[in-house]
């Protein structure tokens, strides 16, 4: 489900024309639909209604304060991976007591900060980290709530760079070692063993890896709960979305199929997992990122040049890999559509950015309607792992971001002024000019 669709010839986000936004705010421009964020959150929330649950939005996927505010207002918690993200969640109006803190490299300062904010739980990735959290908690005279992240050694069947739940990965503690780790953790001072956590990977479009992992880990959660009296079991994030072709229909009936094959919907996810989870009698946490934010965002860009070589038809646009790195990094597919639909010829095109790398592309040999200089395109499903992975490579300012709500729109991040890119830099003292 998403709210980017054509009204007549014009691509709109909810009730707002993207051409009008491009004209007003310039490009590259991220546009987010508040309605899509809300729709996805409530869809998942309702599907999980048979369980006592908390949806902790993986804010690494999109941490704009307006996105945080949208989800916080719906009751969401946040899955965070740094002190900066906890601060950001709070800045956006999130409740730190609904924040979980994951990541393999938490520093002492970050642990102390998280303790001071009274977060819901530390999701712990190693025994050394458990000892460090205990030490910091003793020093600060606080009790630290902890959950071990169990690595269930289940292949999520997704891209290698976003698989996290096998023994090839740096994440979590091996399934076989977890009970021993809890036994030792129980002897460490100032820890409260609050739950168990897992996360097997991202962009899973099939429910089977989730079923396998939950079926394997739920009995472990039950045994540990009997011994330590847990509050929760977190099954992580990873629900995949439809990337191609997302625009074909905004109808949920279509949305649940891809090329005739069923894909993961919140209902199928819940129908499969609720029977395995309900008997635990624990609060269930989920940590979706992409599922909530992915199809809620588009990156709008302007065509700068058309360049024909002997073999290729290049469409050179003003967005680049520094704005959206997913195609370069994971070979990801993002649907590309014109903001104004004209019909006419379809040309096999390479859509590329201005950066000096061959990896700076958004699509290769993609059949696209013929476009001309000055036309605008939208890269769809760019709401997750889009702007958050942006960089200043080639001294390119970070893109502006707009939130749409019905017929209303507002800039929720201004385009970065170019001087801000080098704001913290200066020549060394011995390089001063007289
Ligand atoms: N929980 C944990 C512990 C995670 O590490 C992640 C994502 C999530 C939840 C949320 O996963 P999601 O529901 O969004 O699949 N940059 C990559 C994705 C990296 C995912 C990292 N961890 C991409 O663009 O595909």
mmCIF file of C-alpha atoms in Angstrom, residues 149-167 169 171-172 175 197-217 233-239 264 269 273 287:
data_model
loop_
_atom_site.group_PDB
_atom_site.id
_atom_site.type_symbol
_atom_site.label_atom_id
_atom_site.label_comp_id
_atom_site.label_asym_id
_atom_site.label_seq_id
_atom_site.Cartn_x
_atom_site.Cartn_y
_atom_site.Cartn_z
ATOM 1 C CA UNK A 149 20.240 -11.076 20.906
ATOM 2 C CA UNK A 150 20.185 -14.703 19.885
ATOM 3 C CA UNK A 151 21.600 -15.635 16.524
ATOM 4 C CA UNK A 152 19.380 -18.549 15.471
ATOM 5 C CA UNK A 153 21.546 -19.525 12.492
ATOM 6 C CA UNK A 154 18.643 -19.380 10.051
ATOM 7 C CA UNK A 155 19.282 -18.171 6.518
ATOM 8 C CA UNK A 156 16.850 -15.358 5.745
ATOM 9 C CA UNK A 157 17.268 -15.909 2.004
ATOM 10 C CA UNK A 158 17.842 -12.224 1.351
ATOM 11 C CA UNK A 159 20.753 -10.130 0.021
ATOM 12 C CA UNK A 160 24.085 -11.099 1.670
ATOM 13 C CA UNK A 161 24.704 -7.544 2.896
ATOM 14 C CA UNK A 162 21.410 -7.509 4.835
ATOM 15 C CA UNK A 163 21.440 -11.074 6.218
ATOM 16 C CA UNK A 164 22.126 -11.039 9.950
ATOM 17 C CA UNK A 165 20.959 -14.312 11.479
ATOM 18 C CA UNK A 166 23.603 -16.843 10.437
ATOM 19 C CA UNK A 167 26.925 -17.735 12.059
ATOM 20 C CA UNK A 169 27.435 -12.625 10.672
ATOM 21 C CA UNK A 171 25.418 -10.186 15.164
ATOM 22 C CA UNK A 172 24.096 -11.761 18.347
ATOM 23 C CA UNK A 175 21.825 -20.153 19.783
ATOM 24 C CA UNK A 197 15.689 -10.728 21.133
ATOM 25 C CA UNK A 198 16.464 -11.834 17.591
ATOM 26 C CA UNK A 199 16.592 -10.326 14.102
ATOM 27 C CA UNK A 200 17.470 -12.493 11.120
ATOM 28 C CA UNK A 201 17.721 -10.042 8.250
ATOM 29 C CA UNK A 202 16.041 -7.418 6.141
ATOM 30 C CA UNK A 203 13.736 -7.357 3.094
ATOM 31 C CA UNK A 204 12.323 -10.852 3.684
ATOM 32 C CA UNK A 205 9.500 -11.378 1.212
ATOM 33 C CA UNK A 206 8.651 -14.887 2.375
ATOM 34 C CA UNK A 207 7.304 -15.777 5.814
ATOM 35 C CA UNK A 208 9.107 -19.120 5.982
ATOM 36 C CA UNK A 209 12.456 -17.895 7.416
ATOM 37 C CA UNK A 210 10.510 -16.013 10.124
ATOM 38 C CA UNK A 211 8.513 -19.170 10.906
ATOM 39 C CA UNK A 212 11.666 -21.291 11.099
ATOM 40 C CA UNK A 213 13.481 -18.820 13.352
ATOM 41 C CA UNK A 214 10.519 -18.256 15.693
ATOM 42 C CA UNK A 215 9.814 -21.999 15.891
ATOM 43 C CA UNK A 216 13.447 -22.551 16.844
ATOM 44 C CA UNK A 217 13.776 -19.704 19.341
ATOM 45 C CA UNK A 233 10.443 -11.561 23.381
ATOM 46 C CA UNK A 234 11.467 -9.478 20.348
ATOM 47 C CA UNK A 235 11.332 -11.096 16.937
ATOM 48 C CA UNK A 236 13.144 -8.202 15.238
ATOM 49 C CA UNK A 237 12.302 -6.525 11.956
ATOM 50 C CA UNK A 238 12.788 -7.568 8.369
ATOM 51 C CA UNK A 239 9.315 -7.617 6.777
ATOM 52 C CA UNK A 264 4.438 -10.944 2.743
ATOM 53 C CA UNK A 269 3.057 -12.606 8.966
ATOM 54 C CA UNK A 273 3.652 -16.318 13.853
ATOM 55 C CA UNK A 287 11.184 -3.894 14.979
#
